[in-house]
Short mmCIF file of C-alpha atoms (C1' of nucleotides) in Angstrom, two decimals:
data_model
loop_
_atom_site.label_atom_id
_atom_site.label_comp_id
_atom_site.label_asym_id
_atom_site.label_seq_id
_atom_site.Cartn_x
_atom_site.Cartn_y
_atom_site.Cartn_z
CA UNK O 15 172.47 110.97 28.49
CA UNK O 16 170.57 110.81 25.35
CA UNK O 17 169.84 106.95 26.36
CA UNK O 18 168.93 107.89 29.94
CA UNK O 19 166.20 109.83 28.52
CA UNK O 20 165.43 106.85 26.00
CA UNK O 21 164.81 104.42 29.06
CA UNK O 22 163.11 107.68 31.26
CA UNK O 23 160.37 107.41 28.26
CA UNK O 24 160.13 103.81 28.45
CA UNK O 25 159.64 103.47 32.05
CA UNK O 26 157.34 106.39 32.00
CA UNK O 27 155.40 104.37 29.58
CA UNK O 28 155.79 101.13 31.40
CA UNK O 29 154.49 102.98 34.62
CA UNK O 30 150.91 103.94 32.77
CA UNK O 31 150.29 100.96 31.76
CA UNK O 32 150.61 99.28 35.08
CA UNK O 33 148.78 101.91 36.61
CA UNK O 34 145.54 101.05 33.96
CA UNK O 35 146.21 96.96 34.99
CA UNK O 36 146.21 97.88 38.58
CA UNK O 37 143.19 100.17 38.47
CA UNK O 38 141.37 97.50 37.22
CA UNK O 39 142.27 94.43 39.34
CA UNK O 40 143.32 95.81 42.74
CA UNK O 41 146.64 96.60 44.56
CA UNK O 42 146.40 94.17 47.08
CA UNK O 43 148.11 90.77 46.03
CA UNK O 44 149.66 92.11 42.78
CA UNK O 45 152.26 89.77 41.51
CA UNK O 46 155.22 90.56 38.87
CA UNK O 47 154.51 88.24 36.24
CA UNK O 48 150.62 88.30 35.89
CA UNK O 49 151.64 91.83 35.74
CA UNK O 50 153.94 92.19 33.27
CA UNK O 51 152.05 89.40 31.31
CA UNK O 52 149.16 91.43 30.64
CA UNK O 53 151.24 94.75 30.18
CA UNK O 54 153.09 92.82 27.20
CA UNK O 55 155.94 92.48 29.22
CA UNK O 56 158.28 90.76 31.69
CA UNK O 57 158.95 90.72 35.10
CA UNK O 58 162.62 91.49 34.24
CA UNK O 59 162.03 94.01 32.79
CA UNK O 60 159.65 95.89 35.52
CA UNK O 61 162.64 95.04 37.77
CA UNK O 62 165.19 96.85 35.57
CA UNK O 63 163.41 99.64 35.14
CA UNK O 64 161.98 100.20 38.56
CA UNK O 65 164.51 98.86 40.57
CA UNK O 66 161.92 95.87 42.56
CA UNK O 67 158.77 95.42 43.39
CA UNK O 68 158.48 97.97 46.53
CA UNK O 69 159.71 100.88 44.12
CA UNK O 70 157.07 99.97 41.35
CA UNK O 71 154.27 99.80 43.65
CA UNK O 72 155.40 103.00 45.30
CA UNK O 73 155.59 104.82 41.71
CA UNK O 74 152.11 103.26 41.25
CA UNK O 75 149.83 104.67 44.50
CA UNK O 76 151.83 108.09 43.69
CA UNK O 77 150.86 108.03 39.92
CA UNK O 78 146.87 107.18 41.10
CA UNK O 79 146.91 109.95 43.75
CA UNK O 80 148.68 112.45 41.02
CA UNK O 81 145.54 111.50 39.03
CA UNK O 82 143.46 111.72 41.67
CA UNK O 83 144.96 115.04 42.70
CA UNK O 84 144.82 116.70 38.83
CA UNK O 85 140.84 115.26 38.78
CA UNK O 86 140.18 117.58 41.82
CA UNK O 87 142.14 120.74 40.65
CA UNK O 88 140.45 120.39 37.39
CA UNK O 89 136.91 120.73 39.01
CA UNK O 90 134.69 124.16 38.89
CA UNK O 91 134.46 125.50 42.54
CA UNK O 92 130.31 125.37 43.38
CA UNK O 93 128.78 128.06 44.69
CA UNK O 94 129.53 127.48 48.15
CA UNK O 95 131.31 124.75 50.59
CA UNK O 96 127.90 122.44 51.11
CA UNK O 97 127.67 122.17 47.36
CA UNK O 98 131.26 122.08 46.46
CA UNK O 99 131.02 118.48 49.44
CA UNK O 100 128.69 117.16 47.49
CA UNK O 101 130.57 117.99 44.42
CA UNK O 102 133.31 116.24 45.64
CA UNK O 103 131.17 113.26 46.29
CA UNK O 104 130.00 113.05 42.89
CA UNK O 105 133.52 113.18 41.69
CA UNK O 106 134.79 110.40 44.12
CA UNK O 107 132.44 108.22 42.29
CA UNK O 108 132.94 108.22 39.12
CA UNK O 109 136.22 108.02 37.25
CA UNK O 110 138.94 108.40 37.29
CA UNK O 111 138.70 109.37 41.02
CA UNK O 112 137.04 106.41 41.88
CA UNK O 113 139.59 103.57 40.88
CA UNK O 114 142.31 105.76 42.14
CA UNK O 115 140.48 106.09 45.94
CA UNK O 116 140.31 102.43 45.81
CA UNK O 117 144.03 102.12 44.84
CA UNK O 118 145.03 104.61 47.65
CA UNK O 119 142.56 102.92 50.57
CA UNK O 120 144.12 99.53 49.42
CA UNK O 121 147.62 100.90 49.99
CA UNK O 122 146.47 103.03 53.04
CA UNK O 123 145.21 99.92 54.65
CA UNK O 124 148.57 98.27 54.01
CA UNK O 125 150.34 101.03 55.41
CA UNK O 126 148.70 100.69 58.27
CA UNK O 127 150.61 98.26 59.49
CA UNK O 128 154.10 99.60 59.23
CA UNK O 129 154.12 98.00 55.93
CA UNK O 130 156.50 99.79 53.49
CA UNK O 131 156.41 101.89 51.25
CA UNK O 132 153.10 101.71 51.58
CA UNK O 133 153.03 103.19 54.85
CA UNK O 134 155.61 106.44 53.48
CA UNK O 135 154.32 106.31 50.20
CA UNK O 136 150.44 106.96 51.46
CA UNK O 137 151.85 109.89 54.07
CA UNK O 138 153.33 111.74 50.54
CA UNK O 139 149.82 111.35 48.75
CA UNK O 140 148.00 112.42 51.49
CA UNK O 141 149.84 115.67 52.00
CA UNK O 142 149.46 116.37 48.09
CA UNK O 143 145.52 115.32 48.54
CA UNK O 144 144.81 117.35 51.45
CA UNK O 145 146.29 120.26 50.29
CA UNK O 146 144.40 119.81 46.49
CA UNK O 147 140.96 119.23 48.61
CA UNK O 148 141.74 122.73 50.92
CA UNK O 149 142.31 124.73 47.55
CA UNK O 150 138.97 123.19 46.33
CA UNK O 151 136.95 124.16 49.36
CA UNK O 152 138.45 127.64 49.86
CA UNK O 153 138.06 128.05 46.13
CA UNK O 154 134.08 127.28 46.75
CA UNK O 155 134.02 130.30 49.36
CA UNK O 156 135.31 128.87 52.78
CA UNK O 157 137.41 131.63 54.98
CA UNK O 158 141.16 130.66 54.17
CA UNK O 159 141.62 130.29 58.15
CA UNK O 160 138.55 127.33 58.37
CA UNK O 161 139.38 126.02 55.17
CA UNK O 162 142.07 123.91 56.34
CA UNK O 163 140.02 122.58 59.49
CA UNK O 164 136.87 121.92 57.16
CA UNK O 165 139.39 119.80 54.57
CA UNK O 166 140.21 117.56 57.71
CA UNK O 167 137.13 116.79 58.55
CA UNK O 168 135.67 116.65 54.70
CA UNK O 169 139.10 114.11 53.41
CA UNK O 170 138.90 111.61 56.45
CA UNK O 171 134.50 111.39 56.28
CA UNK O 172 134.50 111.26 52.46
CA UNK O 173 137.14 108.34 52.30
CA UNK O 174 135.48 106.83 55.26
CA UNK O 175 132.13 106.84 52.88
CA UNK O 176 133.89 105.52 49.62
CA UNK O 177 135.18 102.78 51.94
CA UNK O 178 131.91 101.82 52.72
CA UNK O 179 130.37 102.55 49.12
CA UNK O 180 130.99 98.77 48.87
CA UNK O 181 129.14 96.98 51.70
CA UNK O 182 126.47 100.12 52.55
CA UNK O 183 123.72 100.87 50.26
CA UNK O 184 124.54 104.08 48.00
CA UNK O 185 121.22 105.93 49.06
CA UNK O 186 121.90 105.91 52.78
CA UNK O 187 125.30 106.78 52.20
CA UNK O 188 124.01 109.73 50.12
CA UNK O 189 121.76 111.07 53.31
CA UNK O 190 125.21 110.92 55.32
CA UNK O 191 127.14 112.87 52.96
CA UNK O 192 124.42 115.29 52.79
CA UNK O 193 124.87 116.00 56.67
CA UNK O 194 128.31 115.71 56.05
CA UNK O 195 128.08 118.77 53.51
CA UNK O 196 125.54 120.68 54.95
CA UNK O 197 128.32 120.62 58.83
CA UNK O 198 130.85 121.34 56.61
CA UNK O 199 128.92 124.50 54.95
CA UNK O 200 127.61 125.87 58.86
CA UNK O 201 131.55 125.55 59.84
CA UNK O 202 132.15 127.83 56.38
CA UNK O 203 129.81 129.98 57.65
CA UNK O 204 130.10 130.01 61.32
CA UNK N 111 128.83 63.92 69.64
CA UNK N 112 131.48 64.52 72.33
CA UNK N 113 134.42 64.38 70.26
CA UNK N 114 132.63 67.16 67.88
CA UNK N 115 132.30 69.00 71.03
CA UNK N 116 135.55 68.46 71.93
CA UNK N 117 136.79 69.76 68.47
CA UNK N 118 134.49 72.97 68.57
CA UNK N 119 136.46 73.67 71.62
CA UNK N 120 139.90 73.28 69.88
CA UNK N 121 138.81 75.35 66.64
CA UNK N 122 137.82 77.88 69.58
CA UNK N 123 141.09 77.96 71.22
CA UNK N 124 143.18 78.25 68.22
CA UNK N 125 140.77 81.11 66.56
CA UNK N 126 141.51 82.95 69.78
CA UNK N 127 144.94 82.92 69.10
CA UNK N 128 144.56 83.51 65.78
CA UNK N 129 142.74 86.67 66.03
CA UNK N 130 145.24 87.72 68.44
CA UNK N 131 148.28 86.95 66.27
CA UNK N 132 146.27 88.85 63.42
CA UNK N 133 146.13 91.47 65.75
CA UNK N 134 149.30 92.40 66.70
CA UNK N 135 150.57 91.54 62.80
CA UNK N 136 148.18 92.52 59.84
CA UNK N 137 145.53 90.27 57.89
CA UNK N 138 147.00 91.42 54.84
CA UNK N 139 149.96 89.46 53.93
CA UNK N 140 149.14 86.77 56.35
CA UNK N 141 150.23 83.13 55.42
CA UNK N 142 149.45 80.06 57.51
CA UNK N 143 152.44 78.39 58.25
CA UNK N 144 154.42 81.53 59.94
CA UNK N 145 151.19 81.84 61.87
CA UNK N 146 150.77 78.47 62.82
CA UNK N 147 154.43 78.76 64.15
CA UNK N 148 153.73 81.50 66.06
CA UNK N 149 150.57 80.03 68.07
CA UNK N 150 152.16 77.05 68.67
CA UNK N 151 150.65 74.58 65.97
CA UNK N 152 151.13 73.72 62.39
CA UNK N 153 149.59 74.94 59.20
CA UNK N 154 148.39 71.33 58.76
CA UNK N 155 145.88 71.59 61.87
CA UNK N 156 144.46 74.81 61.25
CA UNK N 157 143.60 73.64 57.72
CA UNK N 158 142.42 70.34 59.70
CA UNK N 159 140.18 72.57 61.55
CA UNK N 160 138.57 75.29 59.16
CA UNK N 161 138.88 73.65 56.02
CA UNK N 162 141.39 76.34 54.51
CA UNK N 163 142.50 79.61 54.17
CA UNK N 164 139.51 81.47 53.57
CA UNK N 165 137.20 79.96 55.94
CA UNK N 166 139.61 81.06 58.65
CA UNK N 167 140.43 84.47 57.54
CA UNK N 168 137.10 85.00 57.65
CA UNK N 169 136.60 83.76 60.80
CA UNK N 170 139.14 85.83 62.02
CA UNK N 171 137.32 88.91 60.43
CA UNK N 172 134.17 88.13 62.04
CA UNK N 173 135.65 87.31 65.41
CA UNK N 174 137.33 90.69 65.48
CA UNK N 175 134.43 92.27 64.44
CA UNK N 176 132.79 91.02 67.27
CA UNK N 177 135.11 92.55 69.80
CA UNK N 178 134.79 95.58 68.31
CA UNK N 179 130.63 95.05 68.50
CA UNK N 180 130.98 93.96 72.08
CA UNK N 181 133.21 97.06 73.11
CA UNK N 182 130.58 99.37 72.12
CA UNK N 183 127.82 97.40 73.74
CA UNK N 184 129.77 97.68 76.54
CA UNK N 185 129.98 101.46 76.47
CA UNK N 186 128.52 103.95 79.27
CA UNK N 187 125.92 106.20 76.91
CA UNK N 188 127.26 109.41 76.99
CA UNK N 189 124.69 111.99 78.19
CA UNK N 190 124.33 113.63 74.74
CA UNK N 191 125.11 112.96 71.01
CA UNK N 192 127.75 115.21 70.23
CA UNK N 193 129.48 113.59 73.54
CA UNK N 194 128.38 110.12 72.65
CA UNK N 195 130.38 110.61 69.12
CA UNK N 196 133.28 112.06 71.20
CA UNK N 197 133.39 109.08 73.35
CA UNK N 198 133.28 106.53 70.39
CA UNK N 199 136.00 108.38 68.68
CA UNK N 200 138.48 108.03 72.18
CA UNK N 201 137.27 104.56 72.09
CA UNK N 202 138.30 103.68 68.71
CA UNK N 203 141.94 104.24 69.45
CA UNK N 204 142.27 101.91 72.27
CA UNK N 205 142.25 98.90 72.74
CA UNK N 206 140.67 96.15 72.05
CA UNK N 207 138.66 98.54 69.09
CA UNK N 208 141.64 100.22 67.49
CA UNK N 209 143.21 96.83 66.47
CA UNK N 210 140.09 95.48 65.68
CA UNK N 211 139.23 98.26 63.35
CA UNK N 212 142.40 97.76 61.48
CA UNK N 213 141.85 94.27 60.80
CA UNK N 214 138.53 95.34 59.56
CA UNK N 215 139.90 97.94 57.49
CA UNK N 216 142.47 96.10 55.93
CA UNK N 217 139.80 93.88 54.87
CA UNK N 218 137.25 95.82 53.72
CA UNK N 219 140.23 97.64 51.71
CA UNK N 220 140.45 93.93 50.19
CA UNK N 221 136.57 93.37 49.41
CA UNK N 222 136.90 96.79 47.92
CA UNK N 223 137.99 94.89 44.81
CA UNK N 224 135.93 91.92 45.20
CA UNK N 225 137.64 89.53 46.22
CA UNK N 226 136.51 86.78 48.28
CA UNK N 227 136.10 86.05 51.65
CA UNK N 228 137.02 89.44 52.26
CA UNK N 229 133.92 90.85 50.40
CA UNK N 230 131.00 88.58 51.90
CA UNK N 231 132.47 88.68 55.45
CA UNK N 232 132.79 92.43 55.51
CA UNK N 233 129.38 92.91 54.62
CA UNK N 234 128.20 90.89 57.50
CA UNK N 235 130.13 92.55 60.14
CA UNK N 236 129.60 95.93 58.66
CA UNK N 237 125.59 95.52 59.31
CA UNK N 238 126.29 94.00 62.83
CA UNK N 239 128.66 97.40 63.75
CA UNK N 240 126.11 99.30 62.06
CA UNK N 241 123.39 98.23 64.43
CA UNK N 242 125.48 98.29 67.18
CA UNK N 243 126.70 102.07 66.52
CA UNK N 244 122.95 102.84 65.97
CA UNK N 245 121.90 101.54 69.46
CA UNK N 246 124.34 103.34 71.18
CA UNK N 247 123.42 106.28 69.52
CA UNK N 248 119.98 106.52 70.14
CA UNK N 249 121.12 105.41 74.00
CA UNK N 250 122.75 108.82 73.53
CA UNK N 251 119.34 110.42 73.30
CA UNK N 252 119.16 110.63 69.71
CA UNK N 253 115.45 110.51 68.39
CA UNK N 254 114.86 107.12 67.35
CA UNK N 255 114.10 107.84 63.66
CA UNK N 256 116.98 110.12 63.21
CA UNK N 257 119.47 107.55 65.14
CA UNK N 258 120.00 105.40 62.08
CA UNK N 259 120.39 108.17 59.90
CA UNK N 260 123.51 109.68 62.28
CA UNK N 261 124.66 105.76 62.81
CA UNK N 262 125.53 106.42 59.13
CA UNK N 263 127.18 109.62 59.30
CA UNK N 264 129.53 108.89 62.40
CA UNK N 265 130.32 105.03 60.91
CA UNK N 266 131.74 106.15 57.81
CA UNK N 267 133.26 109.60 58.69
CA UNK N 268 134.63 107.82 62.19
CA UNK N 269 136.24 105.13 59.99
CA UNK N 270 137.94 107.68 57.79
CA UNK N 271 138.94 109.48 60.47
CA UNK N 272 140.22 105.44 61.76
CA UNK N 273 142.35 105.44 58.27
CA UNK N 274 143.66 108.81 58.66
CA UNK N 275 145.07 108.46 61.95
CA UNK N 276 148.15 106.53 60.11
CA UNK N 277 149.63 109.92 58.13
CA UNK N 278 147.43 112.70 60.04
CA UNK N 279 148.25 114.38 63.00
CA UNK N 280 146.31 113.62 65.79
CA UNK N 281 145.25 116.62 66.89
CA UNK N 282 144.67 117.75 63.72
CA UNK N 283 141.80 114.68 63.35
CA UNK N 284 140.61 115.56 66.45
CA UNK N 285 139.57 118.92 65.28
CA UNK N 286 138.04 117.17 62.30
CA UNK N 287 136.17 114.51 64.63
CA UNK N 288 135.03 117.83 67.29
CA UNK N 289 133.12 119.09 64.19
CA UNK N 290 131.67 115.81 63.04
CA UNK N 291 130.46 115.75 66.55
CA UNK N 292 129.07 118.59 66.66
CA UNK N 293 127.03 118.10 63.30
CA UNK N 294 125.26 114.09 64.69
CA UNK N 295 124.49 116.79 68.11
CA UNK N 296 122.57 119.00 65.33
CA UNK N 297 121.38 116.28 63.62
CA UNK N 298 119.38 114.90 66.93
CA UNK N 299 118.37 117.97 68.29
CA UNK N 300 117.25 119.42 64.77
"C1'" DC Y 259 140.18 46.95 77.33
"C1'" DC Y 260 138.98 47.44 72.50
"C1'" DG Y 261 137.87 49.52 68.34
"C1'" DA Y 262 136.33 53.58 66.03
"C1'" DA Y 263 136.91 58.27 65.47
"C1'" DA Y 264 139.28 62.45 66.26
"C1'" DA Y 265 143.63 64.83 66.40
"C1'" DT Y 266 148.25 65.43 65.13
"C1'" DG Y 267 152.97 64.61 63.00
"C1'" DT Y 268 155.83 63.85 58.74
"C1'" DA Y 269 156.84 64.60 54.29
"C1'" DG Y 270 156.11 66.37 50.18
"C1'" DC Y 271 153.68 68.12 45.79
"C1'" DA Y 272 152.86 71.51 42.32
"C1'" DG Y 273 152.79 76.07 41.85
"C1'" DT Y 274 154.21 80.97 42.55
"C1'" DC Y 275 157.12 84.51 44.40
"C1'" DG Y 276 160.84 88.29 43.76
"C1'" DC Y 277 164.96 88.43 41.87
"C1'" DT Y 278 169.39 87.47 39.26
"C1'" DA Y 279 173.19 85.62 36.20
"C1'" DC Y 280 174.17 85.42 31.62
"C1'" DA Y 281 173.82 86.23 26.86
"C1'" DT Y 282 171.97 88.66 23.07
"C1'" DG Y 283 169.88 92.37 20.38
"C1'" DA Y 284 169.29 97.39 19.74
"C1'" DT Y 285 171.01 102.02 19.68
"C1'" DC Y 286 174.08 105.61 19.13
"C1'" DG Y 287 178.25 108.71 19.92
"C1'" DG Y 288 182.76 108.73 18.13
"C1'" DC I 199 182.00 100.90 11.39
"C1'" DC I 200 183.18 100.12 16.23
"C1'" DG I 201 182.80 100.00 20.89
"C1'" DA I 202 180.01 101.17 24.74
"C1'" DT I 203 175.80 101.54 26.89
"C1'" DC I 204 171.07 100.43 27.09
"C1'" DA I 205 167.37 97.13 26.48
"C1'" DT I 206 165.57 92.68 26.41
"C1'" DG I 207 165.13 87.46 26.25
"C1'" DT I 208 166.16 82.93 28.55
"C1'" DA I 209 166.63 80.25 32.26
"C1'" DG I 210 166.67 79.33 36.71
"C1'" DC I 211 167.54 79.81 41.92
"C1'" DG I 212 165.98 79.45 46.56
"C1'" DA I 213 162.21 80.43 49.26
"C1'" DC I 214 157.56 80.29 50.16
"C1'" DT I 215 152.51 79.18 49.19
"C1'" DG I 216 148.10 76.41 50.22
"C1'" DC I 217 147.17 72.01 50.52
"C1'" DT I 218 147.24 66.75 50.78
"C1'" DA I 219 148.44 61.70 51.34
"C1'" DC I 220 149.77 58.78 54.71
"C1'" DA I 221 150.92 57.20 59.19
"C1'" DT I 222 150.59 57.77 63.92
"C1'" DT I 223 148.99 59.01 68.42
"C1'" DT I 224 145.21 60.21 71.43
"C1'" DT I 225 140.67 60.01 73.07
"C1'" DC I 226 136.62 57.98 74.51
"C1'" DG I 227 132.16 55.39 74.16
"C1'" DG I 228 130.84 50.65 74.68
#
DNA sequence: CCGAAAATGTAGCAGTCGCTACATGATCGG
DNA sequence: CCGATCATGTAGCGACTGCTACATTTTCGG
């Protein structure tokens, strides 16, 4: 029992540490031993702790989207819902909400294919990341009943926009998210 | 002079077949020599004919890309912009556009860490879609100087909405895309 | 019909993949 | 201190990867 908990700790440790690597250099194409190599340790031993390779990349996109789901409960509420969007987009940007939305479009993407667990794994984190960003926007004054319908529409346009944060030029972008917050303040308000 | 013609139309015929095995299966994960099986060749030729790997996953990119482009092009304008968004959004999720935005999202999900082709060639067809979303647009009746302005708005929230349709309910995104509609109709009639 | 060039088949190389069998070291309850 | 369980190292398996050298067939201008 005692030992259980010995190996929980050292797993739990292992898992950070991949989480850092793969915030760094990308989900997509990860490999055991490069992996474990720069972790300090071996593939044999992220097998025998996680189980395989579907199982540690599973724990991974969960462990980026917890992150990513603690960095938005941890955030003031603005003063109203077209401030608290462009809050939001301020926090998607900059870490560590930024390198975890890049971890969870990678997977998404993947997912989208059928692909598992990246396809059941990204359906868990969404739920958890929907729900975070609907507290957030009712917390910045939205009526509980349009809070849910605004979150839909703010979630899918934001991560549409940090998808394209890499080929668009960040000023335009910024124009669209401003629409973007000022519909999603008139449907507050409506 | 001939026999390069003669080869441009070979490269042709297998990219076609390519794009269409890419379609039905993923980019990401794809490997030549199950593909080559499946098209009827060998992984030998279709290095023979674009040089390697990356040259023809990014011709595959860019060939998809144009589909999508062309789709659009090909698109009744709708007789206002909140309709014109409307129509885009039913168009995304059919075919040929739905699988053609997946290969493009699985490889701008790629390029999101930098790697190559997958950055450069998502760039290219990003501005191309761009241009093409801005057109139709404005063939919406959008004022001309606002059109580019709610090109970037619908591209970006449109894709997320794209993403989302994987772990979202569909109805629930199509709330989500009604208001996004609503707000480019705003937007051009501000 | 011939010779060059293009196209394709055959076979394989060196490297990587996830994973596993086996043995050893570490830890700890009894 | 002993035996059991956990943790880790070593070595390697079979499959797959992109790619290439070499030989062959096919095509087509002259």
């Amino acid at each position: 029992m005692i030992g259980i908990m010995k190996s929980m700790d050292r797993k739990e440790e292992l898992l950070e540490q991949v989480v850092e690597h793969v915030l760094e250099h990308g989900l997509i194409g990860l490999t055991l031993r490069p992996l474990a190599a720069a972790i300090g340790t071996s593939d044999r031993m992220l097998i025998y702790h996680f189980g395989g390779r579907d199982e540690l990349v599973a724990a991974v996109v969960a462990r980026a989207n917890d992150h990513s789901v603690a960095a938005v409960k941890s955030m003031e509420p603005a003063e109203d819902v077209r401030t608290g969007v462009e809050a939001l987009w301020h926090a998607y940007r900059e870490e560590p909400m930024h390198s975890c939305l890049q971890i969870y479009l990678q997977a998404a993407a993947t997912g989208l294919i059928g692909m598992e667990p990246y396809r059941s794994v990204v359906r868990a984190a969404n739920e958890l990341w929907y729900a975070a960003l609907r507290d957030y926007i009712t917390a910045c004054g939205a009526p509980p009943e349009r809070a849910g319908r605004i979150a839909t529409l703010v979630d899918s346009s934001l991560i549409g926009f940090h998808l394209d944060l890499a080929t668009d030029r960040p000023d335009e972008l910024a124009t669209g998210v401003a629409d973007l917050a000022v519909a999603a303040g008139a449907i507050a308000a409506a």
